[in-house]
Amino acid sequence: MASNNKEKDTKYSDQSTDVSLSKSDLNRMAWRSLFLQASFNYERMQAAGWLFSMAPALEKIHKKKEDLVKSLKMHMEFFNTHPFLVTFIMGIIAAMEEKKNDIETIRGIKVATMGPLGGIGDALFWLTLLPISAGIGASLAIEGSIAGPIVFLIMFNIVHFVLRFGLMHYGYKTGVKSIAKLKENTKKVSKAASIVGLSVVGALIASYINLKTTLVINAGEASVALQTDVLDKTMPKMLPLGYALLMYWLLKKGWSPLKLIGITVIIGVGGKYLGIL
Amino acid sequence: MASNNKEKDTKYSDQSTDVSLSKSDLNRMAWRSLFLQASFNYERMQAAGWLFSMAPALEKIHKKKEDLVKSLKMHMEFFNTHPFLVTFIMGIIAAMEEKKNDIETIRGIKVATMGPLGGIGDALFWLTLLPISAGIGASLAIEGSIAGPIVFLIMFNIVHFVLRFGLMHYGYKTGVKSIAKLKENTKKVSKAASIVGLSVVGALIASYINLKTTLVINAGEASVALQTDVLDKTMPKMLPLGYALLMYWLLKKGWSPLKLIGITVIIGVGGKYLGIL
Amino acid sequence: MASNNKEKDTKYSDQSTDVSLSKSDLNRMAWRSLFLQASFNYERMQAAGWLFSMAPALEKIHKKKEDLVKSLKMHMEFFNTHPFLVTFIMGIIAAMEEKKNDIETIRGIKVATMGPLGGIGDALFWLTLLPISAGIGASLAIEGSIAGPIVFLIMFNIVHFVLRFGLMHYGYKTGVKSIAKLKENTKKVSKAASIVGLSVVGALIASYINLKTTLVINAGEASVALQTDVLDKTMPKMLPLGYALLMYWLLKKGWSPLKLIGITVIIGVGGKYLGIL
Amino acid sequence: MLTEALLIALWAGIAGIDLFNGLTHIHRPVVTGLVVGIILGDVQKGLVTGGMLELVWMGMAPLAGAQPPNVVIGGIIGAAFAILTNQDPSVAVGVAVPFAVAAQAGITLLFTAFSPVMHKADEFAEEGNLKGIAKINYFGISILFVSYFIVAFLPVYFGADAAEAMVGMLPQTFIDGLSLAGGMMPAIGFALLLKIMLKKEYAGFLILGFVLVAYLELPILAVALLGTSIALYDYFINKSNDQTPPGNKEVITDGI
Amino acid sequence: MLTEALLIALWAGIAGIDLFNGLTHIHRPVVTGLVVGIILGDVQKGLVTGGMLELVWMGMAPLAGAQPPNVVIGGIIGAAFAILTNQDPSVAVGVAVPFAVAAQAGITLLFTAFSPVMHKADEFAEEGNLKGIAKINYFGISILFVSYFIVAFLPVYFGADAAEAMVGMLPQTFIDGLSLAGGMMPAIGFALLLKIMLKKEYAGFLILGFVLVAYLELPILAVALLGTSIALYDYFINKSNDQTPPGNKEVITDGI
Amino acid sequence: MLTEALLIALWAGIAGIDLFNGLTHIHRPVVTGLVVGIILGDVQKGLVTGGMLELVWMGMAPLAGAQPPNVVIGGIIGAAFAILTNQDPSVAVGVAVPFAVAAQAGITLLFTAFSPVMHKADEFAEEGNLKGIAKINYFGISILFVSYFIVAFLPVYFGADAAEAMVGMLPQTFIDGLSLAGGMMPAIGFALLLKIMLKKEYAGFLILGFVLVAYLELPILAVALLGTSIALYDYFINKSNDQTPPGNKEVITDGI
Ligand SMILES: OC[C@H]1O[C@H](O)[C@@H](O)[C@@H](O)[C@@H]1O
Ligand SMILES: OC[C@H]1O[C@H](O)[C@@H](O)[C@@H](O)[C@@H]1O
Ligand SMILES: OC[C@H]1O[C@H](O)[C@@H](O)[C@@H](O)[C@@H]1O
């Protein structure tokens, strides 16, 4: 029974798939995606911006209020990826919404893709496109040429906007093509998505939470650095994992994310003052 | 039928679970655990000391002689872990015995936990607590202060005994709490334990058997070091694996462990004399 | 139905297993294996030489023309391994043919073994036996002694021929012993072989295709090396994988391997001239 | 000076938005140098200083919410200072960096302070109120604008020395602590995800992903590829099983 | 001298037990230095020498049965020699180490020699005789005591020179060979485990654990975590399957 | 000179075959030096030069079709040149290497050119014509012989200078490009394998193998071991399942 209820929760009640997003819908979403980080914050990161960008699609697809609410709630969950490549995920997810996939499956795909695209995007844009275009621009500017900033902006933004809009349409097409199949087999697909999704979350925990102790115990001639001599040898990244699990446990105990954010600030500042973090 | 016999072998005939270990039983076990390595040897390592420490629990739990014998035999099998953290395993295993879990499951949990706890304990105590407390002690002693040895012993043993006794009780509680569930599903749990257990044994083989050949073939201008130029490039740790499998094969052929120990001494000393090990 | 047809395709119609290869059959195959690379080429590598070496066995085993053709076609598929250790695979495969295993299973075993034996053989012969024996030979020759070449040839070829013939017989025996069991359960075995086989192909793609871009983008003060700054950080070996998948896709689109070889030459030479590869 | 300070502050507000939204990168020093140069009437010096500051910030990338010294404030203060005090561009860098670091700490506070607003967003979601969601985002942008406006206005109007004295009042340890807290923050987001996604059945994969990165230092992409390879195995190879008796499926979902 | 030698030997016996049992670490040089100092009447020198020897042995850890030069004998001989010959503590180290290495080889022999006793323990287990098991452990401790007693007594009583000559008679290669054999010994324990646990069905996991350590140099804990992640997958996700037809389960156990 | 050149070319043909077939290693410089020495009447010089060239080529291994500078041509030209021009053996190396590199490029072309012949082989296979297959292999060997014969004959007969001028006409970039193409060629073989073996059901394992080598740099053997460990798991542990309802099996094969 619990499972029946649950099933209801994760399925849209209106399963009709007659709505199709138009090119201009997708373009509107791509424009809105410029605001992905408008309300960036530590609790949900890009969630509200993501939802804002997805809004044109969701509004058109879910004509039943009940379904719209289900969808909005899910899209307000934690989200973070690269702000350029995000449109690829948007396209795919829009197609999945259109085909009324199970909510759990949609969430699984969101989580499974956001991590890798974040990493790839950081490498491609922040570590490649930016230094190249800014390097050219800066070298012109240093010689006093006004062409510097202009060349930089043109170079950078041609790539930027072609990708932002192109990936939206490409993601949508990919989604439409490959989603029909996925839906037949909801349970299995959402299982597969959970497998990738949770692997990625595990990887994100070890990659993106920065927490190391600087504690060094000096004992006469001996000196033991807790991080490098003990933790790194038995379980590197134990502190990030521990902290994530602590947050998880507190959330389950009913603490609000806000409280956790406050605590994190206190621990961070306190740890610095005590010299142990 | 073979499987039926086997099943009988791995199940206690008396499945009653009315015995409960008292705090003082656990404390007696913790005291005895000080003798974990009293009869340390290369064939079973800490097995006899482990059994000695478990004795109070086993005696109380298994009222049928037949079951006691089954249990003693299993607990005389090879065992090795860190001599402080061992009480955590003891607590868990005592709870499992109390709940009359399948013998195969108990063995699986023993093997699955002993390796990681060994590694963690070595890092925590031999590489952390000891250098810190001894460092402080030594620096005082070198200045001629009698406080050196005293401070050292107090620091070290507070941690030591708190852990030794604390982990015994904690392990037992953990065991009691989580073991009831495990028993329902014996086959599946012992399968899971075997998966972890054998992975750990594979890891132990590659970690803890020290065997490298020093053979270097000098051929005119060329010189090939068998270990670094060949083995390390195709299959590092091939010799430890090979030696473990050889021992395994000889055991299966009926050789006694004693004979194998003798052979190992001969190979070690002989290899040194020949300059190939 | 598709599956039924397929099943027919992968099974020999004559399932009799009365033929046994004689020692002299195996020896003939070992002699022929000297010609493994007689027609080495980039499309199939050692395939035709492999088939030539297997011929005595195949001819004797498959009395029905239809089966012989099936077998020959499969043995003309891409093959590459170490030219000495190859006889071990030959022995096993001969035993499998003799026992009329499923063609898919035979292919799986071929692919699963050729990669690792290639790597091992390269380490043992090209990186070990050859430098040792040639080192001794060269040092004698440099002193003007005619013993140099002679000692070298004798040393090298004793190992070479003992292994080449020995492994043929050993492989065959191993095959005969362990193949009877495999056959009972064709589907499962060919699944297992596919698992290992495809893992090995994935590994071969990353190991043996050499393709790196030398493209460096210089932008004023900044300079981004595409290979080391971008690809190696997100997905090393992305170019080899991409190229292999491109070739795969073109093959599926009906392009001939010859065309692909031509294109590869053009890309290689062109890339060098453009300075991007 | 007021007009110039206001114009520069206006530009800072726009550039501050662009740093996180739009991302047309008009916020980079190489562009800001030109703009500040025009405002303060020395285009040449602005260009040269902007170019040099660009090189300083090159490679400080904003990865996963981690904040390098703020490039917008750094670029603006650096360029303005170079022109106003007629100093050598390379000296400008020394002045720009402490402001940029302080601004970065401020951003951490901002991202912290904006978290509660998400609960308003949850309410809007519950009501199906998409306008509300939009407003929250517009509000976020306004906050960004105002913050950058003020932070850029003060030092230009009151002079770098006075402003620096103000910045100097913030203890360095406090600023460092904020940046450290910023690095820990993603834990909360991941915990929220776990609360939704984690079921006992899949806990193994969380461990897998963690071990692959913690011990083997694989990039996320490699973990996703391995996860995909397991998912494919599970999907196709175990396929027949799960399709069999429909009753069994419930068992999976109800879980233990 | 006899009394002192006997007292020191007594202490060596106790410390020798503590090295493997009890582990209160009264066996460390920093404590032993004090005790030997008291016995030989020069507490100051004992403390200082003990402290210095402590630093020498710090970090030589007894991991997985691998034996560093014996810390008990090293500490005792070192401290006694420093006081008796009135040498500088740092010279004591040079004398202590060869004895400690020889003692380590002796320990390897002891651990080897004690293996046969396990078969007596098996018999006791077969009889359900827990007293017997206890006796074996007491016997083990007695052997430890006696061995350390003798090894410490001789050099103190006969003088370091005479004792060193005796040690010198043992060829170095032989001692090294014993230590090498000690390093190989765990293979036998693991083989005994395999004899009990290894079934064809699980052989893959043995390979897995081996490959993860041999090629990727993962610590055991990481392997256990990965093993757990597979076990969880197997337990929860394949769950429905194995529960289906009870007849099939036999197949698993009977195995091929 | 003609006789000598012909004899040397004959030896080159034989050695060239041995490099890929037979592999008795009579093709190595240490043997070739002796043979060329006999032909040209200076056994001593031949031996010494051969020995030195052997050391140069030692360790240039022919792995997975990748070609180091051709050892046959290198050895022959080097030895012949040293004797004919009465130069110091070490100078011979400098002359030998460019020829060897060019010959290596030629081999890449040969392996490319031989690919079409495989389609003839396919036809023979289709007809069950094993004689045909044999002929193709004999043909391959003949081609090898002739190629080496010519390539060795020319420089010995016309003199190294003239020959070098010819080699010099081939642009270095072209030769490098061929070698680069040689390195890419295995992609085609693997693609052919994939065309036969790849099914959606197993695609995950292709990814697995790739990731293990690309990111973790495992050797092939380790990948095969891990693959085996998964295959064993799948074979034994999932065993009961797949044996159950025979109807389900079809589903697996028909695949989605
Ligand atoms: O790492 C992914 C992504 O995370 C955050 O959203 C910001 O730091 C972006 O700059 C970054 O690209
Ligand atoms: O490594 C685990 C454990 O192994 C042996 O029992 C001894 O070497 C201990 O000192 C060590 O802690
Ligand atoms: O790497 C396996 C094998 O590949 C090719 O066949 C040749 O390069 C051989 O020399 C090599 O041993």
PDB file of C-alpha atoms in Angstrom, chain C residues 39-183:
ATOM      1  CA  SER C  39      49.678 -11.631 -44.167  1.00  0.00           C
ATOM      2  CA  PHE C  40      49.631  -9.095 -41.353  1.00  0.00           C
ATOM      3  CA  ASN C  41      47.599  -6.042 -42.274  1.00  0.00           C
ATOM      4  CA  TYR C  42      45.720  -3.259 -40.574  1.00  0.00           C
ATOM      5  CA  GLU C  43      42.262  -4.557 -41.297  1.00  0.00           C
ATOM      6  CA  ARG C  44      42.410  -7.980 -39.688  1.00  0.00           C
ATOM      7  CA  MET C  45      45.971  -8.069 -38.343  1.00  0.00           C
ATOM      8  CA  GLN C  46      46.818 -11.757 -37.820  1.00  0.00           C
ATOM      9  CA  ALA C  47      43.473 -13.200 -38.905  1.00  0.00           C
ATOM     10  CA  ALA C  48      44.528 -14.973 -42.101  1.00  0.00           C
ATOM     11  CA  GLY C  49      47.670 -16.370 -40.485  1.00  0.00           C
ATOM     12  CA  TRP C  50      45.608 -17.551 -37.553  1.00  0.00           C
ATOM     13  CA  LEU C  51      43.186 -19.307 -39.868  1.00  0.00           C
ATOM     14  CA  PHE C  52      46.064 -20.868 -41.779  1.00  0.00           C
ATOM     15  CA  SER C  53      47.420 -22.275 -38.517  1.00  0.00           C
ATOM     16  CA  MET C  54      44.043 -23.562 -37.408  1.00  0.00           C
ATOM     17  CA  ALA C  55      43.324 -25.133 -40.765  1.00  0.00           C
ATOM     18  CA  PRO C  56      44.502 -28.698 -39.996  1.00  0.00           C
ATOM     19  CA  ALA C  57      42.184 -28.852 -36.997  1.00  0.00           C
ATOM     20  CA  LEU C  58      39.183 -27.262 -38.661  1.00  0.00           C
ATOM     21  CA  GLU C  59      39.419 -29.479 -41.709  1.00  0.00           C
ATOM     22  CA  LYS C  60      39.494 -32.586 -39.595  1.00  0.00           C
ATOM     23  CA  ILE C  61      36.715 -31.525 -37.226  1.00  0.00           C
ATOM     24  CA  HIS C  62      34.106 -30.124 -39.573  1.00  0.00           C
ATOM     25  CA  LYS C  63      33.129 -32.754 -42.055  1.00  0.00           C
ATOM     26  CA  LYS C  64      30.029 -30.917 -43.182  1.00  0.00           C
ATOM     27  CA  LYS C  65      30.936 -28.194 -45.637  1.00  0.00           C
ATOM     28  CA  GLU C  66      28.284 -25.888 -44.125  1.00  0.00           C
ATOM     29  CA  ASP C  67      29.957 -26.099 -40.716  1.00  0.00           C
ATOM     30  CA  LEU C  68      33.436 -25.662 -42.143  1.00  0.00           C
ATOM     31  CA  VAL C  69      32.334 -22.464 -43.860  1.00  0.00           C
ATOM     32  CA  LYS C  70      30.760 -21.127 -40.685  1.00  0.00           C
ATOM     33  CA  SER C  71      33.956 -21.824 -38.832  1.00  0.00           C
ATOM     34  CA  LEU C  72      36.303 -20.344 -41.440  1.00  0.00           C
ATOM     35  CA  LYS C  73      34.264 -17.159 -41.610  1.00  0.00           C
ATOM     36  CA  MET C  74      34.473 -16.671 -37.902  1.00  0.00           C
ATOM     37  CA  HIS C  75      38.202 -17.364 -37.850  1.00  0.00           C
ATOM     38  CA  MET C  76      38.789 -14.742 -40.546  1.00  0.00           C
ATOM     39  CA  GLU C  77      37.592 -12.035 -38.185  1.00  0.00           C
ATOM     40  CA  PHE C  78      40.037  -9.550 -36.650  1.00  0.00           C
ATOM     41  CA  PHE C  79      42.647 -11.235 -34.465  1.00  0.00           C
ATOM     42  CA  ASN C  80      45.835 -10.068 -32.790  1.00  0.00           C
ATOM     43  CA  THR C  81      47.915 -11.464 -29.991  1.00  0.00           C
ATOM     44  CA  HIS C  82      51.494 -12.249 -29.158  1.00  0.00           C
ATOM     45  CA  PRO C  83      53.009 -14.474 -31.863  1.00  0.00           C
ATOM     46  CA  PHE C  84      54.553 -16.929 -29.358  1.00  0.00           C
ATOM     47  CA  LEU C  85      51.752 -17.309 -26.841  1.00  0.00           C
ATOM     48  CA  VAL C  86      49.217 -17.604 -29.639  1.00  0.00           C
ATOM     49  CA  THR C  87      49.534 -21.381 -29.590  1.00  0.00           C
ATOM     50  CA  PHE C  88      47.951 -21.493 -26.144  1.00  0.00           C
ATOM     51  CA  ILE C  89      44.812 -19.865 -27.552  1.00  0.00           C
ATOM     52  CA  MET C  90      45.013 -22.166 -30.571  1.00  0.00           C
ATOM     53  CA  GLY C  91      45.005 -25.220 -28.359  1.00  0.00           C
ATOM     54  CA  ILE C  92      42.003 -24.061 -26.387  1.00  0.00           C
ATOM     55  CA  ILE C  93      40.052 -23.017 -29.445  1.00  0.00           C
ATOM     56  CA  ALA C  94      40.844 -26.284 -31.213  1.00  0.00           C
ATOM     57  CA  ALA C  95      39.411 -28.171 -28.249  1.00  0.00           C
ATOM     58  CA  MET C  96      36.317 -25.988 -28.306  1.00  0.00           C
ATOM     59  CA  GLU C  97      35.808 -26.593 -32.018  1.00  0.00           C
ATOM     60  CA  GLU C  98      36.254 -30.296 -31.457  1.00  0.00           C
ATOM     61  CA  LYS C  99      33.500 -30.217 -28.843  1.00  0.00           C
ATOM     62  CA  LYS C 100      31.339 -28.180 -31.218  1.00  0.00           C
ATOM     63  CA  ASN C 101      30.821 -25.243 -28.930  1.00  0.00           C
ATOM     64  CA  ASP C 102      28.640 -22.404 -29.994  1.00  0.00           C
ATOM     65  CA  ILE C 103      30.369 -20.038 -32.409  1.00  0.00           C
ATOM     66  CA  GLU C 104      29.617 -17.021 -30.249  1.00  0.00           C
ATOM     67  CA  THR C 105      31.253 -18.675 -27.278  1.00  0.00           C
ATOM     68  CA  ILE C 106      34.344 -19.514 -29.305  1.00  0.00           C
ATOM     69  CA  ARG C 107      34.626 -15.941 -30.521  1.00  0.00           C
ATOM     70  CA  GLY C 108      34.153 -14.639 -26.984  1.00  0.00           C
ATOM     71  CA  ILE C 109      37.014 -16.772 -25.679  1.00  0.00           C
ATOM     72  CA  LYS C 110      39.260 -15.749 -28.573  1.00  0.00           C
ATOM     73  CA  VAL C 111      38.688 -12.063 -27.915  1.00  0.00           C
ATOM     74  CA  ALA C 112      38.853 -12.400 -24.155  1.00  0.00           C
ATOM     75  CA  THR C 113      42.260 -14.127 -24.281  1.00  0.00           C
ATOM     76  CA  MET C 114      44.024 -12.367 -27.147  1.00  0.00           C
ATOM     77  CA  GLY C 115      44.375  -9.008 -25.360  1.00  0.00           C
ATOM     78  CA  PRO C 116      45.876 -10.143 -22.075  1.00  0.00           C
ATOM     79  CA  LEU C 117      48.167 -12.687 -23.757  1.00  0.00           C
ATOM     80  CA  GLY C 118      49.329  -9.953 -26.111  1.00  0.00           C
ATOM     81  CA  GLY C 119      50.304  -7.764 -23.195  1.00  0.00           C
ATOM     82  CA  ILE C 120      51.926 -10.558 -21.223  1.00  0.00           C
ATOM     83  CA  GLY C 121      53.837 -11.822 -24.223  1.00  0.00           C
ATOM     84  CA  ASP C 122      55.157  -8.393 -25.077  1.00  0.00           C
ATOM     85  CA  ALA C 123      56.465  -8.047 -21.529  1.00  0.00           C
ATOM     86  CA  LEU C 124      57.956 -11.542 -21.391  1.00  0.00           C
ATOM     87  CA  PHE C 125      59.557 -11.760 -24.815  1.00  0.00           C
ATOM     88  CA  TRP C 126      60.178  -8.327 -26.245  1.00  0.00           C
ATOM     89  CA  LEU C 127      61.021  -6.766 -22.895  1.00  0.00           C
ATOM     90  CA  THR C 128      62.671  -9.677 -21.103  1.00  0.00           C
ATOM     91  CA  LEU C 129      63.888 -12.672 -23.091  1.00  0.00           C
ATOM     92  CA  LEU C 130      65.096 -10.618 -26.046  1.00  0.00           C
ATOM     93  CA  PRO C 131      67.176  -8.036 -24.142  1.00  0.00           C
ATOM     94  CA  ILE C 132      68.710 -10.787 -22.013  1.00  0.00           C
ATOM     95  CA  SER C 133      69.740 -13.118 -24.797  1.00  0.00           C
ATOM     96  CA  ALA C 134      70.628 -10.355 -27.234  1.00  0.00           C
ATOM     97  CA  GLY C 135      72.560  -8.570 -24.504  1.00  0.00           C
ATOM     98  CA  ILE C 136      74.746 -11.615 -23.953  1.00  0.00           C
ATOM     99  CA  GLY C 137      75.118 -12.175 -27.679  1.00  0.00           C
ATOM    100  CA  ALA C 138      75.990  -8.551 -28.387  1.00  0.00           C
ATOM    101  CA  SER C 139      78.592  -8.335 -25.656  1.00  0.00           C
ATOM    102  CA  LEU C 140      80.345 -11.387 -27.073  1.00  0.00           C
ATOM    103  CA  ALA C 141      80.070 -10.100 -30.633  1.00  0.00           C
ATOM    104  CA  ILE C 142      81.495  -6.706 -29.756  1.00  0.00           C
ATOM    105  CA  GLU C 143      84.602  -8.492 -28.521  1.00  0.00           C
ATOM    106  CA  GLY C 144      84.758 -10.069 -31.970  1.00  0.00           C
ATOM    107  CA  SER C 145      83.671 -13.520 -30.901  1.00  0.00           C
ATOM    108  CA  ILE C 146      81.608 -15.562 -33.309  1.00  0.00           C
ATOM    109  CA  ALA C 147      80.001 -17.161 -30.241  1.00  0.00           C
ATOM    110  CA  GLY C 148      77.902 -14.005 -29.928  1.00  0.00           C
ATOM    111  CA  PRO C 149      75.270 -14.711 -32.576  1.00  0.00           C
ATOM    112  CA  ILE C 150      75.347 -18.419 -31.887  1.00  0.00           C
ATOM    113  CA  VAL C 151      74.751 -18.202 -28.156  1.00  0.00           C
ATOM    114  CA  PHE C 152      72.025 -15.658 -28.788  1.00  0.00           C
ATOM    115  CA  LEU C 153      70.154 -17.822 -31.280  1.00  0.00           C
ATOM    116  CA  ILE C 154      70.354 -20.948 -29.139  1.00  0.00           C
ATOM    117  CA  MET C 155      69.256 -19.258 -25.933  1.00  0.00           C
ATOM    118  CA  PHE C 156      66.405 -17.422 -27.542  1.00  0.00           C
ATOM    119  CA  ASN C 157      65.048 -20.279 -29.582  1.00  0.00           C
ATOM    120  CA  ILE C 158      65.116 -22.924 -26.896  1.00  0.00           C
ATOM    121  CA  VAL C 159      62.657 -20.842 -24.909  1.00  0.00           C
ATOM    122  CA  HIS C 160      60.782 -19.877 -28.053  1.00  0.00           C
ATOM    123  CA  PHE C 161      60.177 -23.349 -29.425  1.00  0.00           C
ATOM    124  CA  VAL C 162      59.598 -25.071 -26.110  1.00  0.00           C
ATOM    125  CA  LEU C 163      56.867 -22.547 -25.388  1.00  0.00           C
ATOM    126  CA  ARG C 164      55.397 -22.537 -28.877  1.00  0.00           C
ATOM    127  CA  PHE C 165      54.932 -26.303 -28.940  1.00  0.00           C
ATOM    128  CA  GLY C 166      54.375 -26.801 -25.248  1.00  0.00           C
ATOM    129  CA  LEU C 167      51.624 -24.225 -25.026  1.00  0.00           C
ATOM    130  CA  MET C 168      49.809 -25.729 -27.999  1.00  0.00           C
ATOM    131  CA  HIS C 169      49.520 -29.074 -26.260  1.00  0.00           C
ATOM    132  CA  TYR C 170      48.847 -27.518 -22.869  1.00  0.00           C
ATOM    133  CA  GLY C 171      46.135 -25.272 -24.269  1.00  0.00           C
ATOM    134  CA  TYR C 172      44.482 -28.186 -25.993  1.00  0.00           C
ATOM    135  CA  LYS C 173      44.506 -30.287 -22.852  1.00  0.00           C
ATOM    136  CA  THR C 174      43.126 -27.435 -20.765  1.00  0.00           C
ATOM    137  CA  GLY C 175      40.463 -26.880 -23.375  1.00  0.00           C
ATOM    138  CA  VAL C 176      39.377 -30.500 -23.512  1.00  0.00           C
ATOM    139  CA  LYS C 177      39.265 -30.738 -19.736  1.00  0.00           C
ATOM    140  CA  SER C 178      37.271 -27.626 -19.067  1.00  0.00           C
ATOM    141  CA  ILE C 179      35.195 -27.308 -22.204  1.00  0.00           C
ATOM    142  CA  ALA C 180      32.843 -30.228 -21.706  1.00  0.00           C
ATOM    143  CA  LYS C 181      31.322 -28.422 -18.772  1.00  0.00           C
ATOM    144  CA  LEU C 182      31.037 -25.127 -20.571  1.00  0.00           C
ATOM    145  CA  LYS C 183      28.937 -26.546 -23.324  1.00  0.00           C
TER     146      LYS C 183
END
